mmCIF file of C-alpha atoms in Angstrom:
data_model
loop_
_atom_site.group_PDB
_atom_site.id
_atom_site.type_symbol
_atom_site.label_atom_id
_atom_site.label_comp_id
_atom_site.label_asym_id
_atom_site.label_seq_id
_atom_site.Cartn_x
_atom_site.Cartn_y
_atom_site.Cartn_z
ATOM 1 C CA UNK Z 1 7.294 -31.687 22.093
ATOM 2 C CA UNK Z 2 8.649 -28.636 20.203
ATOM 3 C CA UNK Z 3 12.133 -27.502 21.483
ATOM 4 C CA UNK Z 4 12.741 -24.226 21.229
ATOM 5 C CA UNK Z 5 15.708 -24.683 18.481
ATOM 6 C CA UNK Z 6 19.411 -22.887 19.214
ATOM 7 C CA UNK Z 7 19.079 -20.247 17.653
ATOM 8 C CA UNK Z 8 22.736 -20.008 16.127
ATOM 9 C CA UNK Z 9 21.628 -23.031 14.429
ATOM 10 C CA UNK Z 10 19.525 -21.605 12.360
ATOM 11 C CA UNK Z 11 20.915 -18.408 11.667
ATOM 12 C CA UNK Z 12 23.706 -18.359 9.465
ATOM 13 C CA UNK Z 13 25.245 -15.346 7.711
ATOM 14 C CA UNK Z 14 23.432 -15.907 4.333
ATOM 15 C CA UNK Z 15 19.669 -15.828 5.877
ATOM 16 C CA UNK Z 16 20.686 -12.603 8.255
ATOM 17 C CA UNK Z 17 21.875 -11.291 4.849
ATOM 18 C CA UNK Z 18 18.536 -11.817 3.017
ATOM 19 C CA UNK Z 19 16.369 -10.871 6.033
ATOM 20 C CA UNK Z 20 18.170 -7.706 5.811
ATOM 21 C CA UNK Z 21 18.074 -7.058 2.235
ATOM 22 C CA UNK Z 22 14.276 -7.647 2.475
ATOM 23 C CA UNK Z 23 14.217 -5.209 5.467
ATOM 24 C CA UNK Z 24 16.009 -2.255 3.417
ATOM 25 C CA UNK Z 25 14.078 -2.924 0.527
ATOM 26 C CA UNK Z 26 10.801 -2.427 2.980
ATOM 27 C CA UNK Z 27 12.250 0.118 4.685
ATOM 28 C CA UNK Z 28 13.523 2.392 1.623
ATOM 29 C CA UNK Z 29 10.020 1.852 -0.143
ATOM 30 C CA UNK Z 30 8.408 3.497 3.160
ATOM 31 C CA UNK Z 31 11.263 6.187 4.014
ATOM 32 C CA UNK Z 32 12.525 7.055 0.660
ATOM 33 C CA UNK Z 33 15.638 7.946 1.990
ATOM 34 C CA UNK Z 34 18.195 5.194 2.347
ATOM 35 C CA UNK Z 35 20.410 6.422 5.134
ATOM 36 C CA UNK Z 36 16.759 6.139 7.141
ATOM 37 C CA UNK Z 37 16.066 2.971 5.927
ATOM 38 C CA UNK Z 38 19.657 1.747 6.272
ATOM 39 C CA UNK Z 39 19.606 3.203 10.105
ATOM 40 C CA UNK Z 40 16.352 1.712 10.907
ATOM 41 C CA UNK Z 41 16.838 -1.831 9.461
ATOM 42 C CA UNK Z 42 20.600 -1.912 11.602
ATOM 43 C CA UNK Z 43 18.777 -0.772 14.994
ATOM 44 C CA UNK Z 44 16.109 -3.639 14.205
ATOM 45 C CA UNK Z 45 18.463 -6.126 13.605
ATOM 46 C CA UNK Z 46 20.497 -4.943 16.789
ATOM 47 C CA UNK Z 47 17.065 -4.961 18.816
ATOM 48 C CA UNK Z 48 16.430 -8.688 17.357
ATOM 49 C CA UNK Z 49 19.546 -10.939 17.802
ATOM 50 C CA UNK Z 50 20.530 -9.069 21.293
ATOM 51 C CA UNK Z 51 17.199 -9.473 22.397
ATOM 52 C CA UNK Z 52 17.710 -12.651 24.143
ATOM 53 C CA UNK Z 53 14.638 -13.955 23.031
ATOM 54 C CA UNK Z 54 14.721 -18.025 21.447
ATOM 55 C CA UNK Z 55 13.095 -18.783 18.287
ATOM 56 C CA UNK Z 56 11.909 -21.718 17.210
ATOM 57 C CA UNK Z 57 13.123 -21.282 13.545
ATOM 58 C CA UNK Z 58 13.729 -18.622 10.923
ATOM 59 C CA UNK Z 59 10.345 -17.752 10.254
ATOM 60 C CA UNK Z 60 9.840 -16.798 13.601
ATOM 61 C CA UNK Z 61 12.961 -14.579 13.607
ATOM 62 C CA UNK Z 62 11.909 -12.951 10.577
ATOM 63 C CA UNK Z 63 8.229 -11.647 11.774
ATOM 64 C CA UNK Z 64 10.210 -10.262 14.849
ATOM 65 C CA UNK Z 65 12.581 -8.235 12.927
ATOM 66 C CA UNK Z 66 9.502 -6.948 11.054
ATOM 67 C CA UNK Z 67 7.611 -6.320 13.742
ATOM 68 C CA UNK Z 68 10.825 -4.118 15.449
ATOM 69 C CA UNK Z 69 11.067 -2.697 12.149
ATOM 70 C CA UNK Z 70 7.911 -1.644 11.609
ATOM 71 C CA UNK Z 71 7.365 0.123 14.787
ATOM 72 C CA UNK Z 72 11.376 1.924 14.063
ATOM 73 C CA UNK Z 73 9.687 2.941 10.725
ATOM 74 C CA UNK Z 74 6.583 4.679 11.957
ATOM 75 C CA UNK Z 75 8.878 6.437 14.721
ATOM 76 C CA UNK Z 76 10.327 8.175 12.095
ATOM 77 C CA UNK Z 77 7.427 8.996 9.959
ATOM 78 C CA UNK Z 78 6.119 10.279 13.338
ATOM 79 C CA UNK Z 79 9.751 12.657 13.640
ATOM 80 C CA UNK Z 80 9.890 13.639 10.321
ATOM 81 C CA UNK Z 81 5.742 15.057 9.835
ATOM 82 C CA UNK Z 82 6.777 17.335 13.024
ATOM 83 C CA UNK Z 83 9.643 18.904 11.326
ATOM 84 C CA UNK Z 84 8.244 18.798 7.918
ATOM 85 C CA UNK Z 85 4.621 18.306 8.038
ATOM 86 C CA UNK Z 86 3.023 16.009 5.235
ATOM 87 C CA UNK Z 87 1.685 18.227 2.679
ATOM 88 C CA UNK Z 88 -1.905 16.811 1.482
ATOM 89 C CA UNK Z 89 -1.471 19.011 -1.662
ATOM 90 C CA UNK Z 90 1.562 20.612 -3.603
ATOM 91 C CA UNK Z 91 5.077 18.914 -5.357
ATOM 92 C CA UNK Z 92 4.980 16.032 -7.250
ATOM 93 C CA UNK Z 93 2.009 14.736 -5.683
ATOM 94 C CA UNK Z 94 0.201 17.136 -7.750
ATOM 95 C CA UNK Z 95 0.928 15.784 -11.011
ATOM 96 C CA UNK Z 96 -1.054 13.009 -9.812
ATOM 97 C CA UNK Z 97 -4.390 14.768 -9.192
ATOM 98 C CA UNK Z 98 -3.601 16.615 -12.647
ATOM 99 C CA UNK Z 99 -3.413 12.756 -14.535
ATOM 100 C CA UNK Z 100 -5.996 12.048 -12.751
ATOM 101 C CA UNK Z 101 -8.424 14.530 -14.340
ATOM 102 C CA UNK Z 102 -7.954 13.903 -17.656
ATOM 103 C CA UNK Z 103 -9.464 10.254 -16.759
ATOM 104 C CA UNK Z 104 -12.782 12.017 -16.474
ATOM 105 C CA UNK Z 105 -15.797 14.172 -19.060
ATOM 106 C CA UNK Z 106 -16.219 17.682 -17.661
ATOM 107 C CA UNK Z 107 -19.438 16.365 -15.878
ATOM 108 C CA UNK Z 108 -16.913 14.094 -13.859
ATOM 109 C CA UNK Z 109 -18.235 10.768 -15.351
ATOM 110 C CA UNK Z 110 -15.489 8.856 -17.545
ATOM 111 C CA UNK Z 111 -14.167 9.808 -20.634
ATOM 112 C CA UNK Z 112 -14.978 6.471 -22.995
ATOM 113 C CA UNK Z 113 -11.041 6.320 -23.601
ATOM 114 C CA UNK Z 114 -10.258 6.218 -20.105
ATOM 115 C CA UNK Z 115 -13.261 4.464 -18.637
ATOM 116 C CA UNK Z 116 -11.736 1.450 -16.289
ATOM 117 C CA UNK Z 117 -11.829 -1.768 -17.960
ATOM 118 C CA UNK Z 118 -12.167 -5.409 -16.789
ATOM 119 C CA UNK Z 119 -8.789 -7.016 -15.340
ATOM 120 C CA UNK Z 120 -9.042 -10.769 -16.673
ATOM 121 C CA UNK Z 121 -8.064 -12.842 -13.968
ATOM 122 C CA UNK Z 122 -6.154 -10.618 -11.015
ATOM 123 C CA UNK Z 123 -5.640 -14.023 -9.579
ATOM 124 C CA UNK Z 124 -3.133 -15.468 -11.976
ATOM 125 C CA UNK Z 125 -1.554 -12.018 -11.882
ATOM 126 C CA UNK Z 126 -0.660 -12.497 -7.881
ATOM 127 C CA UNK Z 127 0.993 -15.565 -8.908
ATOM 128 C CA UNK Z 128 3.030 -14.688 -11.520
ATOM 129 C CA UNK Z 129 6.557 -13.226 -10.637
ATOM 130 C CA UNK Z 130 6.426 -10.488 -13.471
ATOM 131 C CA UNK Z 131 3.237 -8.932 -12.363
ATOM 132 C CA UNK Z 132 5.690 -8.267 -8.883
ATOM 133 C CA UNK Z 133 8.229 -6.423 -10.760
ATOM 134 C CA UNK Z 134 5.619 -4.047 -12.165
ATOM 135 C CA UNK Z 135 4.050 -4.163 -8.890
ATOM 136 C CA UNK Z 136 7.532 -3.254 -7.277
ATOM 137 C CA UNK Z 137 7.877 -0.472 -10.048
ATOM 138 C CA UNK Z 138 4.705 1.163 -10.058
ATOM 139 C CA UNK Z 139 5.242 1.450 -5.891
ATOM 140 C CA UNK Z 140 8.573 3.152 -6.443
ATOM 141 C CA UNK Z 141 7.300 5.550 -8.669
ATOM 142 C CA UNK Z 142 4.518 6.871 -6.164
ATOM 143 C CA UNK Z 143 6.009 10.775 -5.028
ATOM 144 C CA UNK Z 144 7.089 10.421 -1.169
ATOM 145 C CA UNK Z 145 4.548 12.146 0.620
ATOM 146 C CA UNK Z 146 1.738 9.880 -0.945
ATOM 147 C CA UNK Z 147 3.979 6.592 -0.765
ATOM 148 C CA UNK Z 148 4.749 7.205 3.070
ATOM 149 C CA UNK Z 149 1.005 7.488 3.960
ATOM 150 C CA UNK Z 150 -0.014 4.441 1.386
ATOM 151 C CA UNK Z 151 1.852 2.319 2.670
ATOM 152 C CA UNK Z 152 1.595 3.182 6.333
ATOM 153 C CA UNK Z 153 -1.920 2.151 5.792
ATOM 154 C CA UNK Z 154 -0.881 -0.780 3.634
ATOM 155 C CA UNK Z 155 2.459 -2.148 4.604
ATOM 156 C CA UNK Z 156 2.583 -0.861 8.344
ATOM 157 C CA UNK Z 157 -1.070 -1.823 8.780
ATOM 158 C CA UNK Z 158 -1.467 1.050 10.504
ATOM 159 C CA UNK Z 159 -5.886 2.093 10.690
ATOM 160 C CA UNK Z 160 -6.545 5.805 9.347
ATOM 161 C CA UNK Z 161 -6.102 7.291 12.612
ATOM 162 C CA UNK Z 162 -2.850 6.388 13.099
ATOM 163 C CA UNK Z 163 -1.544 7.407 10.309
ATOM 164 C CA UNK Z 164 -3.258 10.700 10.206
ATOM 165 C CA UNK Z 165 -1.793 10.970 13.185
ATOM 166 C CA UNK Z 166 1.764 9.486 12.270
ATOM 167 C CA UNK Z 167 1.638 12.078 9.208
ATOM 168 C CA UNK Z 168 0.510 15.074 11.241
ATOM 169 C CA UNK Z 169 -2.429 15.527 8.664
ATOM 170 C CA UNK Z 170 -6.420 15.727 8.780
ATOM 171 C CA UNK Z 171 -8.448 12.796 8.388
ATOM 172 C CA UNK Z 172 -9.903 14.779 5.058
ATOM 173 C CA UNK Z 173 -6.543 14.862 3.902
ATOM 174 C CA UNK Z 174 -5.547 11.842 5.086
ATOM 175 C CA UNK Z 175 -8.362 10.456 2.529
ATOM 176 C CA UNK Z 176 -7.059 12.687 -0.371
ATOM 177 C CA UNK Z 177 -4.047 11.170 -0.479
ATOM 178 C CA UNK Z 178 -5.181 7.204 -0.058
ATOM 179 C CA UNK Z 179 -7.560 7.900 -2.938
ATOM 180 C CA UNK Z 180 -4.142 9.682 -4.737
ATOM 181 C CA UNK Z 181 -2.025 6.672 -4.152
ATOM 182 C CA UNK Z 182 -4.860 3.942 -5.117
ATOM 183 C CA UNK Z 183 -5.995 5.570 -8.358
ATOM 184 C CA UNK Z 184 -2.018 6.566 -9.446
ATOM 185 C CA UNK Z 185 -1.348 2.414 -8.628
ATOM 186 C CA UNK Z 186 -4.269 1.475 -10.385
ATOM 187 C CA UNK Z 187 -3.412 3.445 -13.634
ATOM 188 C CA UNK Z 188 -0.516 2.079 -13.100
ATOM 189 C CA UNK Z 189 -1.332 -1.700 -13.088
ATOM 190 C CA UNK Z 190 -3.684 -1.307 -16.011
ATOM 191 C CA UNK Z 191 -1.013 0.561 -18.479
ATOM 192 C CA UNK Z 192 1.773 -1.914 -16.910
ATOM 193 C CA UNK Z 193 0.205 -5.333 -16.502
ATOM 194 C CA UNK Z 194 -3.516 -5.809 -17.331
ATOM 195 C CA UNK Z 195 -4.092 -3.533 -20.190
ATOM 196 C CA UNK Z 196 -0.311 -3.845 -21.711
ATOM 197 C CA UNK Z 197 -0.745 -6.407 -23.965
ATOM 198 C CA UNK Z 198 -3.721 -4.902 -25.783
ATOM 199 C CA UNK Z 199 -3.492 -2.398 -28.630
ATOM 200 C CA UNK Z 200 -4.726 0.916 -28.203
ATOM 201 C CA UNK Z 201 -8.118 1.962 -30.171
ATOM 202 C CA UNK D 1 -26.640 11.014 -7.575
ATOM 203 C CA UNK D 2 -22.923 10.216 -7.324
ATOM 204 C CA UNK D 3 -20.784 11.355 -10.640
ATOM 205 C CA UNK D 4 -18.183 9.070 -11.213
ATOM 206 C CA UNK D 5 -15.567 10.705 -10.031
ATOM 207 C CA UNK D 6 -17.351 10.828 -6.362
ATOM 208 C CA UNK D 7 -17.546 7.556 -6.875
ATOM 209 C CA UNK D 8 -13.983 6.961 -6.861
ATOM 210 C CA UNK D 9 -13.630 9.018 -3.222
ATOM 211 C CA UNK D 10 -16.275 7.138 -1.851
ATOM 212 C CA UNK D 11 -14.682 3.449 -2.316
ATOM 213 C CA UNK D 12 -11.050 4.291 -1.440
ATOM 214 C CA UNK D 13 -12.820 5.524 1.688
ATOM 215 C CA UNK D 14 -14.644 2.534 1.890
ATOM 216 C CA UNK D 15 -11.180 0.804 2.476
ATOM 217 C CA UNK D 16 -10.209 3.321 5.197
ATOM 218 C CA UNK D 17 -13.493 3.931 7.284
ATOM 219 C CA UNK D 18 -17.537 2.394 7.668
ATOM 220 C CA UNK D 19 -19.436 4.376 5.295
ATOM 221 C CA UNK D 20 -22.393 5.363 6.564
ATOM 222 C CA UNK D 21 -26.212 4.278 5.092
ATOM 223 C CA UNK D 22 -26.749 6.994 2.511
ATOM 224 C CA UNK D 23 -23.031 6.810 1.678
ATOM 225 C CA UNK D 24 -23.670 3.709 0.843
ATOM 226 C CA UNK D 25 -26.494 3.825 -0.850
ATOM 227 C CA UNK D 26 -25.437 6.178 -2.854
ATOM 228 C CA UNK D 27 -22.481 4.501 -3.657
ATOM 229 C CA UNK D 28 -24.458 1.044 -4.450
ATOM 230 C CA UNK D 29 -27.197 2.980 -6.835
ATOM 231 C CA UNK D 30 -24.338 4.417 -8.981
ATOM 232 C CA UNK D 31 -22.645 1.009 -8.723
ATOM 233 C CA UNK D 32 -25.679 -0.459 -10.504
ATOM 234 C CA UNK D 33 -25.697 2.135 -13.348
ATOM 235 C CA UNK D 34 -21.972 2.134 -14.421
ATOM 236 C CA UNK D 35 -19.739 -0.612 -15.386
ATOM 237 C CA UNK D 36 -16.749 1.876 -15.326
ATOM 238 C CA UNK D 37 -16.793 2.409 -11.503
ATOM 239 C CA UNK D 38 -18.126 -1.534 -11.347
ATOM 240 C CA UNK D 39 -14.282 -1.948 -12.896
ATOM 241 C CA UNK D 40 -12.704 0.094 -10.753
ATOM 242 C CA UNK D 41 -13.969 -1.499 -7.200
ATOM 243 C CA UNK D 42 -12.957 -4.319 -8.604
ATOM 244 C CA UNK D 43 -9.302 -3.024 -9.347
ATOM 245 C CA UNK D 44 -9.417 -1.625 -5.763
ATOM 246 C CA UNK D 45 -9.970 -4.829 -4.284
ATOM 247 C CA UNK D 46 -6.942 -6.279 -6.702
ATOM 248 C CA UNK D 47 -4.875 -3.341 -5.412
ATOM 249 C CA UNK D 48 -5.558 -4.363 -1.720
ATOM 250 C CA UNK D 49 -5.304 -8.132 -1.645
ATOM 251 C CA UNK D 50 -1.682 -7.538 -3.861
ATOM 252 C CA UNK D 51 -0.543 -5.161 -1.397
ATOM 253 C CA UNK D 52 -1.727 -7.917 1.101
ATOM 254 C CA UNK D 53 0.483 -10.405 -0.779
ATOM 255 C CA UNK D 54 3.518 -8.070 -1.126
ATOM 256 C CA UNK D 55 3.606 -7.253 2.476
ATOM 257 C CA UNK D 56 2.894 -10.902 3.160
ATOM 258 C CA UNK D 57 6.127 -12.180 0.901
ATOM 259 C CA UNK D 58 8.617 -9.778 2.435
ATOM 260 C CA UNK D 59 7.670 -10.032 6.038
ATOM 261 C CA UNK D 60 7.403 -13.676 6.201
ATOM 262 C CA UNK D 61 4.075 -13.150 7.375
ATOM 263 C CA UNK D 62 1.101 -10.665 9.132
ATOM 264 C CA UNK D 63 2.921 -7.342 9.818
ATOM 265 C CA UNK D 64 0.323 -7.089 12.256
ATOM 266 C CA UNK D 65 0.830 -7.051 16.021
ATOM 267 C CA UNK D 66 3.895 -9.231 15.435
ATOM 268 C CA UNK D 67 6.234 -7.025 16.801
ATOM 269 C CA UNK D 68 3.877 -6.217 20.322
ATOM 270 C CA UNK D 69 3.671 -10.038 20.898
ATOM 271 C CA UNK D 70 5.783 -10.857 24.294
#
């Protein structure tokens, strides 16, 4: 019954403008350089509407950019590790392992101040808009190299193969720098959202 | 016996890869004995399903496979 619906129809200037401002953001969160970002999100949107290809509404259109995007993105990952290779250790991503640390005793158990706490009700978070900005925040301020391979894993959906290989990096490594980018997001969660309200003792 | 921060190691790679049967049992005997690292799975899974939800809000849907579809 479904027609396959014109697609001019349904896409005006003002959604191609927010599909591309949610493309950039996407992109610049995974390349952290926006003349990347801005280059891959234009060659996307090129790829898309000249594709020929009918959609049967916006939603449809928007996947397909993402899915053109995504594969522009990991190209370049892929480009940049061979010219410069992923470090697993060194720069700013140090400073992570460092804060880290001081979570734990000397025996490597917690230290009482730091042990992790219960978060009341993550699902309420999810729904409320402010939890996203802090979300959004504490993303932004993960160091490059451990952003790029986070969120290859996360955002790209790419398994740990792939973005070993993407990165140009050792599974080992590979792992260092998941663990790196979950533990520096969850620190970051708990002192911005689920611990924030509460005084310190 | 796991130390805590072990622990930690061993369930981000439980996101990434199948741990194998002592891994895991390892992993599940400390889990028992410490509410701490009990916490912090629990954050991990939070972590996961909101970068689920984030990826899910700006893509307008699965990233997955939807740009190989023909």
């Amino acid at each position: 019954m479904e027609a396959a619906i014109d697609p001019s129809a349904v896409i005006d200037n003002a959604f191609v403008e927010q599909v591309r401002h949610d493309m950039l953001a996407f992109a610049q969160l995974q390349l952290r350089d926006a003349t990347l970002a801005e280059d891959a999100v234009q060659e996307a949107l090129t790829a898309a509407l000249t594709g020929g290809r009918d959609f049967a509404g916006r939603s449809a259109l928007k996947t397909w950019v993402f899915g053109i995007l995504r594969h522009k993105i990991v190209d370049l990952i892929r480009q940049q590790s061979r010219t410069t290779p992923i470090s697993a250790f060194g720069g700013d991503d140090d400073s992570l392992d460092q804060a880290f640390d001081t979570l734990f005793k000397e025996n490597a158990h917690w230290h009482p101040a730091h042990r992790p706490a219960t978060w009341g009700d993550p699902e309420a978070s999810l729904r409320d808009k402010h939890f996203w900005a802090v979300f959004d925040a504490c993303l932004t301020h993960l160091p490059k190299n451990t952003a790029r391979v986070f969120m290859m894993r996360e955002f790209l959906d790419l398994d740990t193969g792939e973005v070993c290989a993407a990165a140009g990096i050792s599974t080992s490594n590979c792992h260092v720098i998941l663990h790196r980018a979950r533990s520096a997001l969850r620190g970051c969660l708990e002192k911005g959202w689920f611990l924030a309200g509460e005084r310190p003792c | 016996m796991l130390n805590c921060k072990d622990a930690t190691h061993r369930m981000s790679e439980a996101e990434d890869r199948d741990l194998g049967l002592t891994e895991r049992l390892e992993l599940s005997l400390h889990l028992a004995l410490c509410r701490g690292c009990r916490n912090y799975q629990q954050h991990l899974h939070v972590l996961r399903d909101a970068c689920r939800g984030y990826r899910e809000e700006l893509t307008g849907g699965e990233a997955e496979g939807s740009g190989t579809k023909r």
